[in-house]
Amino acid sequence: MNVPQTSLEFSHFPVMLNEVIKICSPENGGNFLDCTFGGGGYSNAILKYPDTKVLAIDRDRTTQKFANHLLKKFPKRFNFFQEKFSNLDQ
């Protein structure tokens, strides 16, 4: 069996995406904070709603490529910080 060695070697998919979207109600617009950005699945789903903005944070350097994709797609509605969410107050 081939076991992935890095986070870039496997696909990321958000767990319970439908449930999270239902609870957050992005169809009503608003500002959202994604403290464990990972592959960007939750942020991407939220940003599909036009009146939303997302600020995302993740300490894993491999997430930057996913963040760059959303930064290009939603330059005025998405911001990303390479940081630990324990430093959120900074």
PDB file of N, CA, C and O in Angstrom, residues 12 20 23 26 30-31 36 39-40 47 55-56 59 62-65 67 78 80 87 89:
ATOM      1  N   HIS A  12      -7.840  16.621  -0.325  1.00  0.00           N
ATOM      2  CA  HIS A  12      -8.514  17.087   0.887  1.00  0.00           C
ATOM      3  C   HIS A  12      -9.980  17.291   0.559  1.00  0.00           C
ATOM      4  O   HIS A  12     -10.316  17.855  -0.466  1.00  0.00           O
ATOM      5  N   VAL A  20     -22.183  22.057   7.817  1.00  0.00           N
ATOM      6  CA  VAL A  20     -21.558  23.331   8.169  1.00  0.00           C
ATOM      7  C   VAL A  20     -22.206  24.480   7.398  1.00  0.00           C
ATOM      8  O   VAL A  20     -22.517  25.532   7.961  1.00  0.00           O
ATOM      9  N   ILE A  23     -25.594  25.294   8.894  1.00  0.00           N
ATOM     10  CA  ILE A  23     -25.506  26.014  10.168  1.00  0.00           C
ATOM     11  C   ILE A  23     -25.047  27.454   9.968  1.00  0.00           C
ATOM     12  O   ILE A  23     -25.564  28.383  10.593  1.00  0.00           O
ATOM     13  N   PRO A  26     -24.541  30.854   4.721  1.00  0.00           N
ATOM     14  CA  PRO A  26     -23.889  31.884   3.904  1.00  0.00           C
ATOM     15  C   PRO A  26     -24.793  32.484   2.838  1.00  0.00           C
ATOM     16  O   PRO A  26     -24.486  33.549   2.296  1.00  0.00           O
ATOM     17  N   GLY A  30     -22.431  37.626   4.795  1.00  0.00           N
ATOM     18  CA  GLY A  30     -21.736  37.770   6.062  1.00  0.00           C
ATOM     19  C   GLY A  30     -20.245  37.539   5.953  1.00  0.00           C
ATOM     20  O   GLY A  30     -19.706  37.240   4.884  1.00  0.00           O
ATOM     21  N   ASN A  31     -19.588  37.719   7.086  1.00  0.00           N
ATOM     22  CA  ASN A  31     -18.154  37.515   7.199  1.00  0.00           C
ATOM     23  C   ASN A  31     -17.906  36.205   7.944  1.00  0.00           C
ATOM     24  O   ASN A  31     -18.542  35.947   8.971  1.00  0.00           O
ATOM     25  N   THR A  36      -9.025  26.690  10.232  1.00  0.00           N
ATOM     26  CA  THR A  36      -8.268  25.511   9.806  1.00  0.00           C
ATOM     27  C   THR A  36      -8.468  25.351   8.302  1.00  0.00           C
ATOM     28  O   THR A  36      -9.117  24.422   7.841  1.00  0.00           O
ATOM     29  N   GLY A  39      -7.287  22.517   2.763  1.00  0.00           N
ATOM     30  CA  GLY A  39      -7.412  22.568   1.312  1.00  0.00           C
ATOM     31  C   GLY A  39      -8.403  23.598   0.821  1.00  0.00           C
ATOM     32  O   GLY A  39      -8.645  23.711  -0.381  1.00  0.00           O
ATOM     33  N   GLY A  40      -8.998  24.344   1.722  1.00  0.00           N
ATOM     34  CA  GLY A  40      -9.884  25.438   1.348  1.00  0.00           C
ATOM     35  C   GLY A  40     -11.306  25.052   1.003  1.00  0.00           C
ATOM     36  O   GLY A  40     -12.054  25.868   0.471  1.00  0.00           O
ATOM     37  N   LEU A  47     -17.661  30.986  -0.205  1.00  0.00           N
ATOM     38  CA  LEU A  47     -17.457  32.068  -1.181  1.00  0.00           C
ATOM     39  C   LEU A  47     -18.314  31.919  -2.439  1.00  0.00           C
ATOM     40  O   LEU A  47     -18.431  32.865  -3.219  1.00  0.00           O
ATOM     41  N   LEU A  55     -12.081  35.202   5.883  1.00  0.00           N
ATOM     42  CA  LEU A  55     -10.718  35.368   6.352  1.00  0.00           C
ATOM     43  C   LEU A  55     -10.289  33.976   6.812  1.00  0.00           C
ATOM     44  O   LEU A  55     -10.958  33.363   7.645  1.00  0.00           O
ATOM     45  N   ALA A  56      -9.207  33.474   6.232  1.00  0.00           N
ATOM     46  CA  ALA A  56      -8.755  32.114   6.537  1.00  0.00           C
ATOM     47  C   ALA A  56      -7.363  32.140   7.144  1.00  0.00           C
ATOM     48  O   ALA A  56      -6.553  33.019   6.847  1.00  0.00           O
ATOM     49  N   ARG A  59      -1.554  27.212   9.663  1.00  0.00           N
ATOM     50  CA  ARG A  59      -0.114  27.227   9.906  1.00  0.00           C
ATOM     51  C   ARG A  59       0.654  26.358   8.912  1.00  0.00           C
ATOM     52  O   ARG A  59       1.845  26.532   8.727  1.00  0.00           O
ATOM     53  N   THR A  62       1.873  24.115   3.262  1.00  0.00           N
ATOM     54  CA  THR A  62       1.368  23.509   2.029  1.00  0.00           C
ATOM     55  C   THR A  62      -0.001  24.049   1.632  1.00  0.00           C
ATOM     56  O   THR A  62      -0.437  23.852   0.505  1.00  0.00           O
ATOM     57  N   THR A  63      -0.662  24.741   2.539  1.00  0.00           N
ATOM     58  CA  THR A  63      -1.989  25.277   2.233  1.00  0.00           C
ATOM     59  C   THR A  63      -1.931  26.521   1.356  1.00  0.00           C
ATOM     60  O   THR A  63      -2.947  26.914   0.785  1.00  0.00           O
ATOM     61  N   GLN A  64      -0.766  27.121   1.243  1.00  0.00           N
ATOM     62  CA  GLN A  64      -0.636  28.374   0.495  1.00  0.00           C
ATOM     63  C   GLN A  64      -1.094  28.232  -0.951  1.00  0.00           C
ATOM     64  O   GLN A  64      -1.729  29.134  -1.488  1.00  0.00           O
ATOM     65  N   LYS A  65      -0.812  27.088  -1.575  1.00  0.00           N
ATOM     66  CA  LYS A  65      -1.228  26.929  -2.982  1.00  0.00           C
ATOM     67  C   LYS A  65      -2.749  26.939  -3.121  1.00  0.00           C
ATOM     68  O   LYS A  65      -3.282  27.485  -4.071  1.00  0.00           O
ATOM     69  N   ALA A  67      -4.766  28.511  -1.001  1.00  0.00           N
ATOM     70  CA  ALA A  67      -5.138  29.896  -0.696  1.00  0.00           C
ATOM     71  C   ALA A  67      -4.914  30.788  -1.910  1.00  0.00           C
ATOM     72  O   ALA A  67      -5.746  31.642  -2.220  1.00  0.00           O
ATOM     73  N   PHE A  78     -11.670  37.374  -0.142  1.00  0.00           N
ATOM     74  CA  PHE A  78     -10.921  36.325   0.548  1.00  0.00           C
ATOM     75  C   PHE A  78      -9.563  36.855   0.989  1.00  0.00           C
ATOM     76  O   PHE A  78      -8.856  37.505   0.218  1.00  0.00           O
ATOM     77  N   PHE A  80      -6.035  35.497   3.370  1.00  0.00           N
ATOM     78  CA  PHE A  80      -5.394  34.326   3.979  1.00  0.00           C
ATOM     79  C   PHE A  80      -4.169  34.737   4.768  1.00  0.00           C
ATOM     80  O   PHE A  80      -3.384  35.582   4.315  1.00  0.00           O
ATOM     81  N   ASN A  87      -2.835  32.309  17.516  1.00  0.00           N
ATOM     82  CA  ASN A  87      -2.393  33.712  17.432  1.00  0.00           C
ATOM     83  C   ASN A  87      -3.464  34.603  16.819  1.00  0.00           C
ATOM     84  O   ASN A  87      -3.161  35.699  16.365  1.00  0.00           O
ATOM     85  N   ASP A  89      -5.687  36.485  17.951  1.00  0.00           N
ATOM     86  CA  ASP A  89      -5.851  37.817  18.526  1.00  0.00           C
ATOM     87  C   ASP A  89      -4.821  38.826  18.028  1.00  0.00           C
ATOM     88  O   ASP A  89      -4.963  40.012  18.222  1.00  0.00           O
TER      89      ASP A  89
END
